Amino acid sequence: MSVRNIFYRSIKSRGLRLTAQRKAVIDCLVASKKPLSAEDIYLHVQRRGLGINLATVYRTLDTLVESGLAERVGMELHRAYYTLCRGRKHLHHFFCKGCGNSYDLPHCPVKERTTEDLIPEAFTVTSHRYEVYGYCGKCSS
Amino acid sequence: MSVRNIFYRSIKSRGLRLTAQRKAVIDCLVASKKPLSAEDIYLHVQRRGLGINLATVYRTLDTLVESGLAERVGMELHRAYYTLCRGRKHLHHFFCKGCGNSYDLPHCPVKERTTEDLIPEAFTVTSHRYEVYGYCGKCSS
DNA sequence: GAGTAAATGCGAATAATTTGCAAAAGGCGG
DNA sequence: CCGCCTTTTGCAAATTATTCGCATTTACTC
Ligand SMILES: [Mn+2]
Ligand SMILES: [Mn+2]
Ligand SMILES: [Zn+2]
Ligand SMILES: [Zn+2]
């Protein structure tokens, strides 16, 4: 079964309706190698000839995030980007300030700790961000 | 020399003018134990009787960040928070999505690891960002 | 195929942040 | 201390991403 269909089924298994717009947004994200903004998705879908409203894109993305199927990332410049959660693993990255490439980090600081250890009181953790910046081997010299 | 004066001097040494507004924003951030939003700063300054415009607060914060004197953090909450870069020690924070408060995290994932362990190759690490989001005790229930 | 609740489209509303421009103020030399 | 020049500020309006209300359409169940 294709990745796409796995997401389609996840939508239905949560009691949500599998609409043409939701399919289009998922297809877009499945096809993309990098996180996309709501507007990116809106334009991609339009280009494929399917009509979709920007508000619907936003609502669909919210739905995906709330369902645990997607993640919001890269809010650095006052704009959210979205990426599908494939499998169960999310990644953290090293960003090279020289060449702009990014590399996966081999660990997640949150997974390695218990919540009590991490936060003094009984807080609820919903997400986290961990990014390392610097220069890769090529750009260090 | 006080922390405050160190920042005042840093402003001047960069050829920037030390205005009453810039002093007020710096004082505010020096006095605060947690990152502040532009509006937080605007209100604090007003309360001290000094007039300041919100646009000026934003411009001052931009200036501080561009000069390497401050850092923008906590952007997942659809709003930027600012914290001064003090000496060489930095902190990481837990941001409550309910009330907007933030709390210091007791550990830094980078300090706890060697560079080789952290990054596969011989990369140079210059900075990092680590933030946890969720709900504090009051906002969890 | 009809009924019903959920989802969409549309336009208007928000909220944070930015910008243009005239007026005010910092820091320099005198 | 004075004036000059440039930077910075205040103000109001603009921008931008995102959200909302509501009428209409659609997916799914029976
Ligand atoms: Mn992680
Ligand atoms: Mn750290
Ligand atoms: Zn590089
Ligand atoms: Zn809270």
Tab-separated table of C-alpha atoms (C1' of nucleotides) and ligand atoms in Angstrom:
chain	number	residue	atom	x	y	z
A	1	MET	CA	0.000	0.000	0.000
A	2	SER	CA	1.283	3.448	-0.916
A	3	VAL	CA	2.279	6.026	1.664
A	4	ARG	CA	-0.530	8.159	0.362
A	5	ASN	CA	-3.117	5.499	1.087
A	6	ILE	CA	-1.807	5.017	4.581
A	7	PHE	CA	-2.576	8.647	5.296
A	8	TYR	CA	-5.971	8.418	3.624
A	9	ARG	CA	-6.850	5.525	5.894
A	10	SER	CA	-5.535	7.306	8.962
A	11	ILE	CA	-7.963	10.107	8.219
A	12	LYS	CA	-10.914	7.772	8.006
A	13	SER	CA	-9.900	5.691	11.001
A	14	ARG	CA	-10.129	8.837	13.079
A	15	GLY	CA	-13.730	9.364	12.010
A	16	LEU	CA	-12.782	12.220	9.697
A	17	ARG	CA	-14.112	12.510	6.163
A	18	LEU	CA	-11.835	11.827	3.254
A	19	THR	CA	-12.551	14.811	1.043
A	20	ALA	CA	-10.970	15.743	-2.272
A	21	GLN	CA	-9.284	18.704	-0.582
A	22	ARG	CA	-7.775	16.602	2.173
A	23	LYS	CA	-6.498	14.118	-0.362
A	24	ALA	CA	-4.918	16.912	-2.370
A	25	VAL	CA	-3.133	18.349	0.659
A	26	ILE	CA	-1.852	14.936	1.689
A	27	ASP	CA	-0.692	14.163	-1.854
A	28	CYS	CA	1.189	17.407	-1.904
A	29	LEU	CA	2.965	16.689	1.362
A	30	VAL	CA	3.707	13.093	0.427
A	31	ALA	CA	5.311	14.227	-2.819
A	32	SER	CA	7.411	16.901	-1.203
A	33	LYS	CA	10.876	16.269	0.115
A	34	LYS	CA	10.780	19.324	2.328
A	35	PRO	CA	8.280	21.003	4.644
A	36	LEU	CA	5.694	23.185	2.888
A	37	SER	CA	3.829	26.298	3.943
A	38	ALA	CA	0.057	26.587	3.634
A	39	GLU	CA	0.511	28.839	0.642
A	40	ASP	CA	2.973	26.434	-0.999
A	41	ILE	CA	0.329	23.747	-0.757
A	42	TYR	CA	-2.427	26.044	-1.942
A	43	LEU	CA	-0.441	26.919	-5.070
A	44	HIS	CA	0.621	23.338	-5.793
A	45	VAL	CA	-2.943	22.138	-5.586
A	46	GLN	CA	-4.194	24.953	-7.815
A	47	ARG	CA	-1.543	24.110	-10.375
A	48	ARG	CA	-2.873	20.566	-10.561
A	49	GLY	CA	-6.207	21.982	-11.590
A	50	LEU	CA	-7.990	21.186	-8.354
A	51	GLY	CA	-9.722	24.108	-6.761
A	52	ILE	CA	-9.075	24.623	-3.086
A	53	ASN	CA	-9.471	27.527	-0.733
A	54	LEU	CA	-6.588	28.778	1.355
A	55	ALA	CA	-8.721	28.632	4.508
A	56	THR	CA	-9.386	24.984	3.755
A	57	VAL	CA	-5.673	24.336	3.444
A	58	TYR	CA	-5.159	25.852	6.875
A	59	ARG	CA	-7.997	23.855	8.356
A	60	THR	CA	-6.736	20.647	6.814
A	61	LEU	CA	-3.247	21.244	8.139
A	62	ASP	CA	-4.638	21.902	11.614
A	63	THR	CA	-6.564	18.664	11.359
A	64	LEU	CA	-3.459	16.739	10.335
A	65	VAL	CA	-1.430	18.184	13.196
A	66	GLU	CA	-4.172	17.555	15.743
A	67	SER	CA	-4.436	13.982	14.515
A	68	GLY	CA	-0.711	13.512	14.924
A	69	LEU	CA	-0.246	12.950	11.198
A	70	ALA	CA	1.767	16.111	10.540
A	71	GLU	CA	4.106	18.428	12.380
A	72	ARG	CA	4.563	22.180	12.239
A	73	VAL	CA	8.170	23.187	11.863
A	74	GLY	CA	10.448	26.077	10.988
A	75	MET	CA	8.479	28.982	12.395
A	76	GLU	CA	11.562	31.172	12.363
A	77	LEU	CA	10.153	33.725	9.982
A	78	HIS	CA	6.577	34.074	11.158
A	79	ARG	CA	5.261	31.424	8.878
A	80	ALA	CA	4.575	27.772	9.589
A	81	TYR	CA	5.774	24.850	7.500
A	82	TYR	CA	4.263	21.419	7.631
A	83	THR	CA	5.678	17.976	7.196
A	84	LEU	CA	4.040	14.574	7.500
A	85	CYS	CA	4.995	12.303	10.383
A	86	ARG	CA	6.154	9.192	8.609
A	87	GLY	CA	6.490	6.175	10.816
A	88	ARG	CA	6.799	7.272	14.406
A	89	LYS	CA	10.050	9.140	14.261
A	90	HIS	CA	10.599	12.826	14.065
A	91	LEU	CA	14.044	14.196	13.458
A	92	HIS	CA	16.184	17.059	14.597
A	93	HIS	CA	18.698	18.782	12.385
A	94	PHE	CA	22.090	20.338	12.124
A	95	PHE	CA	22.016	23.374	9.832
A	96	CYS	CA	25.225	24.440	8.090
A	97	LYS	CA	25.499	28.213	7.978
A	98	GLY	CA	28.031	27.883	5.165
A	99	CYS	CA	26.312	25.830	2.497
A	100	GLY	CA	22.788	25.829	3.900
A	101	ASN	CA	22.531	22.058	3.977
A	102	SER	CA	20.978	20.259	6.881
A	103	TYR	CA	21.801	16.917	8.417
A	104	ASP	CA	19.883	14.633	10.726
A	105	LEU	CA	20.962	14.585	14.334
A	106	PRO	CA	21.353	11.133	15.851
A	107	HIS	CA	19.440	11.901	19.025
A	108	CYS	CA	16.426	13.620	20.489
A	109	PRO	CA	16.953	15.299	23.866
A	110	VAL	CA	13.376	14.793	24.948
A	111	LYS	CA	13.173	11.063	24.279
A	112	GLU	CA	16.270	10.532	26.369
A	113	ARG	CA	14.720	11.960	29.495
A	114	THR	CA	11.693	11.358	31.581
A	115	THR	CA	9.234	14.178	31.887
A	116	GLU	CA	9.950	14.636	35.588
A	117	ASP	CA	13.616	14.968	34.877
A	118	LEU	CA	12.934	17.436	32.090
A	119	ILE	CA	10.419	19.723	33.724
A	120	PRO	CA	10.386	20.562	37.429
A	121	GLU	CA	6.633	20.277	37.896
A	122	ALA	CA	3.947	18.169	36.341
A	123	PHE	CA	3.780	20.063	33.087
A	124	THR	CA	2.368	18.584	29.926
A	125	VAL	CA	4.789	18.445	27.007
A	126	THR	CA	3.199	18.702	23.591
A	127	SER	CA	6.167	19.445	21.348
A	128	HIS	CA	9.739	20.537	21.252
A	129	ARG	CA	12.306	22.028	18.969
A	130	TYR	CA	15.955	21.134	18.878
A	131	GLU	CA	18.280	22.475	16.224
A	132	VAL	CA	22.043	22.817	16.041
A	133	TYR	CA	23.778	25.382	13.865
A	134	GLY	CA	27.367	25.557	12.653
A	135	TYR	CA	29.559	24.504	9.741
A	136	CYS	CA	29.830	21.139	8.064
A	137	GLY	CA	33.141	19.456	7.253
A	138	LYS	CA	33.474	21.139	3.868
A	139	CYS	CA	32.586	24.572	5.171
A	140	SER	CA	34.688	24.412	8.350
A	141	SER	CA	38.018	24.734	6.529
B	1	MET	CA	30.243	47.482	36.116
B	2	SER	CA	26.601	46.458	36.020
B	3	VAL	CA	25.169	44.107	33.421
B	4	ARG	CA	23.048	46.987	32.221
B	5	ASN	CA	26.046	49.168	31.548
B	6	ILE	CA	27.768	46.421	29.626
B	7	PHE	CA	24.855	46.395	27.216
B	8	TYR	CA	24.773	50.185	27.037
B	9	ARG	CA	28.425	50.175	26.026
B	10	SER	CA	27.912	47.434	23.496
B	11	ILE	CA	25.343	49.633	21.805
B	12	LYS	CA	27.705	52.578	21.578
B	13	SER	CA	30.701	50.504	20.547
B	14	ARG	CA	28.697	49.426	17.527
B	15	GLY	CA	28.205	53.028	16.486
B	16	LEU	CA	24.568	53.018	17.540
B	17	ARG	CA	23.017	55.782	19.604
B	18	LEU	CA	22.177	55.190	23.215
B	19	THR	CA	18.661	56.544	23.408
B	20	ALA	CA	16.296	56.609	26.366
B	21	GLN	CA	14.120	54.051	24.585
B	22	ARG	CA	16.962	51.634	23.973
B	23	LYS	CA	18.044	51.947	27.590
B	24	ALA	CA	14.498	51.223	28.746
B	25	VAL	CA	14.225	48.099	26.590
B	26	ILE	CA	17.599	46.836	27.786
B	27	ASP	CA	16.714	47.552	31.432
B	28	CYS	CA	13.524	45.620	31.002
B	29	LEU	CA	15.288	42.593	29.564
B	30	VAL	CA	18.088	42.740	32.137
B	31	ALA	CA	15.547	42.769	34.956
B	32	SER	CA	13.490	39.912	33.540
B	33	LYS	CA	14.063	36.312	34.491
B	34	LYS	CA	12.311	35.056	31.394
B	35	PRO	CA	12.087	35.966	27.690
B	36	LEU	CA	9.716	38.846	26.953
B	37	SER	CA	7.558	39.674	23.962
B	38	ALA	CA	7.587	43.108	22.348
B	39	GLU	CA	4.286	43.863	23.980
B	40	ASP	CA	5.520	42.717	27.403
B	41	ILE	CA	8.354	45.193	27.086
B	42	TYR	CA	6.092	47.935	25.795
B	43	LEU	CA	3.806	47.571	28.830
B	44	HIS	CA	6.628	47.336	31.351
B	45	VAL	CA	8.221	50.491	30.035
B	46	GLN	CA	4.917	52.354	30.041
B	47	ARG	CA	4.336	51.306	33.631
B	48	ARG	CA	7.617	52.916	34.611
B	49	GLY	CA	6.297	56.184	33.291
B	50	LEU	CA	8.581	56.328	30.271
B	51	GLY	CA	6.757	56.806	27.016
B	52	ILE	CA	7.700	54.436	24.218
B	53	ASN	CA	6.044	53.389	21.005
B	54	LEU	CA	5.430	49.757	20.189
B	55	ALA	CA	7.090	50.186	16.792
B	56	THR	CA	10.164	51.480	18.559
B	57	VAL	CA	10.224	48.420	20.775
B	58	TYR	CA	10.178	46.218	17.686
B	59	ARG	CA	12.905	48.231	16.023
B	60	THR	CA	15.049	48.148	19.139
B	61	LEU	CA	14.670	44.409	19.469
B	62	ASP	CA	15.657	43.957	15.833
B	63	THR	CA	18.704	46.076	16.476
B	64	LEU	CA	19.686	44.028	19.516
B	65	VAL	CA	19.332	40.767	17.635
B	66	GLU	CA	21.251	42.041	14.613
B	67	SER	CA	24.009	43.199	16.933
B	68	GLY	CA	24.202	39.792	18.550
B	69	LEU	CA	23.118	41.163	21.917
B	70	ALA	CA	19.763	39.399	22.065
B	71	GLU	CA	18.120	36.243	20.802
B	72	ARG	CA	14.626	35.540	19.509
B	73	VAL	CA	13.041	32.477	21.025
B	74	GLY	CA	9.721	30.728	21.493
B	75	MET	CA	8.258	31.458	18.096
B	76	GLU	CA	5.943	28.442	18.110
B	77	LEU	CA	3.444	30.523	20.026
B	78	HIS	CA	2.908	32.801	17.015
B	79	ARG	CA	4.795	35.569	18.707
B	80	ALA	CA	8.472	36.244	19.250
B	81	TYR	CA	10.103	36.450	22.653
B	82	TYR	CA	13.449	38.050	23.304
B	83	THR	CA	16.208	37.357	25.752
B	84	LEU	CA	19.616	38.971	26.165
B	85	CYS	CA	22.751	36.989	25.384
B	86	ARG	CA	24.549	37.114	28.722
B	87	GLY	CA	28.167	36.080	29.017
B	88	ARG	CA	28.634	32.611	27.720
B	89	LYS	CA	25.832	30.894	29.567
B	90	HIS	CA	22.498	30.528	27.929
B	91	LEU	CA	19.308	28.904	29.032
B	92	HIS	CA	16.628	26.837	27.376
B	93	HIS	CA	12.950	27.215	28.081
B	94	PHE	CA	9.635	25.540	28.468
B	95	PHE	CA	6.834	27.671	26.984
B	96	CYS	CA	3.265	27.261	28.180
B	97	LYS	CA	0.811	27.417	25.294
B	98	GLY	CA	-1.948	28.240	27.743
B	99	CYS	CA	-0.770	31.268	29.676
B	100	GLY	CA	2.301	32.202	27.656
B	101	ASN	CA	4.671	31.933	30.602
B	102	SER	CA	8.060	30.354	30.248
B	103	TYR	CA	10.262	28.439	32.614
B	104	ASP	CA	13.949	27.564	32.584
B	105	LEU	CA	14.823	24.044	31.582
B	106	PRO	CA	17.309	22.345	33.900
B	107	HIS	CA	19.544	21.002	31.143
B	108	CYS	CA	21.153	21.766	27.816
B	109	PRO	CA	21.315	18.878	25.361
B	110	VAL	CA	24.471	20.160	23.721
B	111	LYS	CA	26.554	20.565	26.869
B	112	GLU	CA	25.781	17.025	27.869
B	113	ARG	CA	27.331	15.564	24.770
B	114	THR	CA	30.637	15.691	23.030
B	115	THR	CA	30.667	17.098	19.563
B	116	GLU	CA	31.592	13.746	18.031
B	117	ASP	CA	28.699	12.100	19.738
B	118	LEU	CA	26.380	14.876	18.623
B	119	ILE	CA	27.365	15.205	15.006
B	120	PRO	CA	28.536	12.312	12.825
B	121	GLU	CA	31.427	14.158	11.204
B	122	ALA	CA	33.799	16.835	12.369
B	123	PHE	CA	31.332	19.657	12.128
B	124	THR	CA	31.746	22.927	13.948
B	125	VAL	CA	28.910	23.828	16.272
B	126	THR	CA	28.311	27.551	16.707
B	127	SER	CA	24.874	27.663	18.288
B	128	HIS	CA	21.755	25.724	18.958
B	129	ARG	CA	18.143	26.101	19.874
B	130	TYR	CA	16.257	23.887	22.260
B	131	GLU	CA	12.726	24.676	23.360
B	132	VAL	CA	9.938	22.600	24.856
B	133	TYR	CA	6.263	23.511	24.490
B	134	GLY	CA	3.217	22.404	26.389
B	135	TYR	CA	1.041	23.413	29.327
B	136	CYS	CA	2.080	24.402	32.828
B	137	GLY	CA	0.443	22.991	35.941
B	138	LYS	CA	-2.292	25.619	36.051
B	139	CYS	CA	-3.096	25.349	32.351
B	140	SER	CA	-3.033	21.548	32.183
B	141	SER	CA	-6.303	21.058	34.004
C	1	DG	C1'	-31.369	7.860	-2.891
C	2	DA	C1'	-32.364	10.574	1.388
C	3	DG	C1'	-30.844	12.408	5.764
C	4	DT	C1'	-27.412	14.402	8.714
C	5	DA	C1'	-23.360	16.022	10.436
C	6	DA	C1'	-19.005	17.503	8.865
C	7	DA	C1'	-16.344	20.153	5.666
C	8	DT	C1'	-15.832	23.826	2.271
C	9	DG	C1'	-15.826	28.511	0.114
C	10	DC	C1'	-16.059	33.106	0.651
C	11	DG	C1'	-15.310	37.364	2.635
C	12	DA	C1'	-14.437	39.733	6.558
C	13	DA	C1'	-11.874	39.879	10.957
C	14	DT	C1'	-7.558	39.210	13.821
C	15	DA	C1'	-3.157	39.862	15.549
C	16	DA	C1'	1.683	40.453	15.239
C	17	DT	C1'	4.855	42.937	12.951
C	18	DT	C1'	6.541	46.402	9.510
C	19	DT	C1'	6.841	50.735	7.029
C	20	DG	C1'	6.767	55.765	5.343
C	21	DC	C1'	7.464	60.074	6.691
C	22	DA	C1'	7.817	64.210	9.443
C	23	DA	C1'	9.485	65.579	13.910
C	24	DA	C1'	12.752	64.881	17.746
C	25	DA	C1'	17.052	63.834	19.762
C	26	DG	C1'	22.044	61.874	20.193
C	27	DG	C1'	26.739	62.778	19.567
C	28	DC	C1'	30.203	65.212	17.200
C	29	DG	C1'	33.159	69.397	16.316
C	30	DG	C1'	33.637	74.076	17.480
D	1	DC	C1'	27.151	75.247	25.739
D	2	DC	C1'	25.769	75.583	20.513
D	3	DG	C1'	24.553	74.009	16.193
D	4	DC	C1'	24.815	70.526	12.608
D	5	DC	C1'	24.015	66.244	10.682
D	6	DT	C1'	22.408	61.825	10.964
D	7	DT	C1'	20.035	58.482	13.430
D	8	DT	C1'	16.037	57.326	15.846
D	9	DT	C1'	11.336	58.005	17.240
D	10	DG	C1'	6.182	58.491	17.089
D	11	DC	C1'	2.256	57.976	14.648
D	12	DA	C1'	-0.840	56.053	11.590
D	13	DA	C1'	-1.480	53.208	7.929
D	14	DA	C1'	-0.005	48.960	5.568
D	15	DT	C1'	1.264	44.090	5.444
D	16	DT	C1'	1.055	39.293	6.271
D	17	DA	C1'	-0.128	35.031	8.021
D	18	DT	C1'	-3.839	32.968	9.985
D	19	DT	C1'	-8.672	32.520	11.775
D	20	DC	C1'	-13.753	32.946	11.871
D	21	DG	C1'	-18.871	33.219	10.781
D	22	DC	C1'	-22.113	31.585	8.031
D	23	DA	C1'	-24.498	29.831	4.032
D	24	DT	C1'	-23.776	26.020	0.887
D	25	DT	C1'	-21.956	21.698	-0.420
D	26	DT	C1'	-20.380	17.095	0.394
D	27	DA	C1'	-19.152	12.479	2.500
D	28	DC	C1'	-20.780	8.789	4.596
D	29	DT	C1'	-24.603	5.954	6.874
D	30	DC	C1'	-28.882	3.658	6.417
E	1	MN	MN	12.752	15.114	19.481
E	2	MN	MN	22.208	24.863	25.288
E	3	ZN	ZN	28.264	23.223	4.937
E	4	ZN	ZN	0.445	28.004	31.695
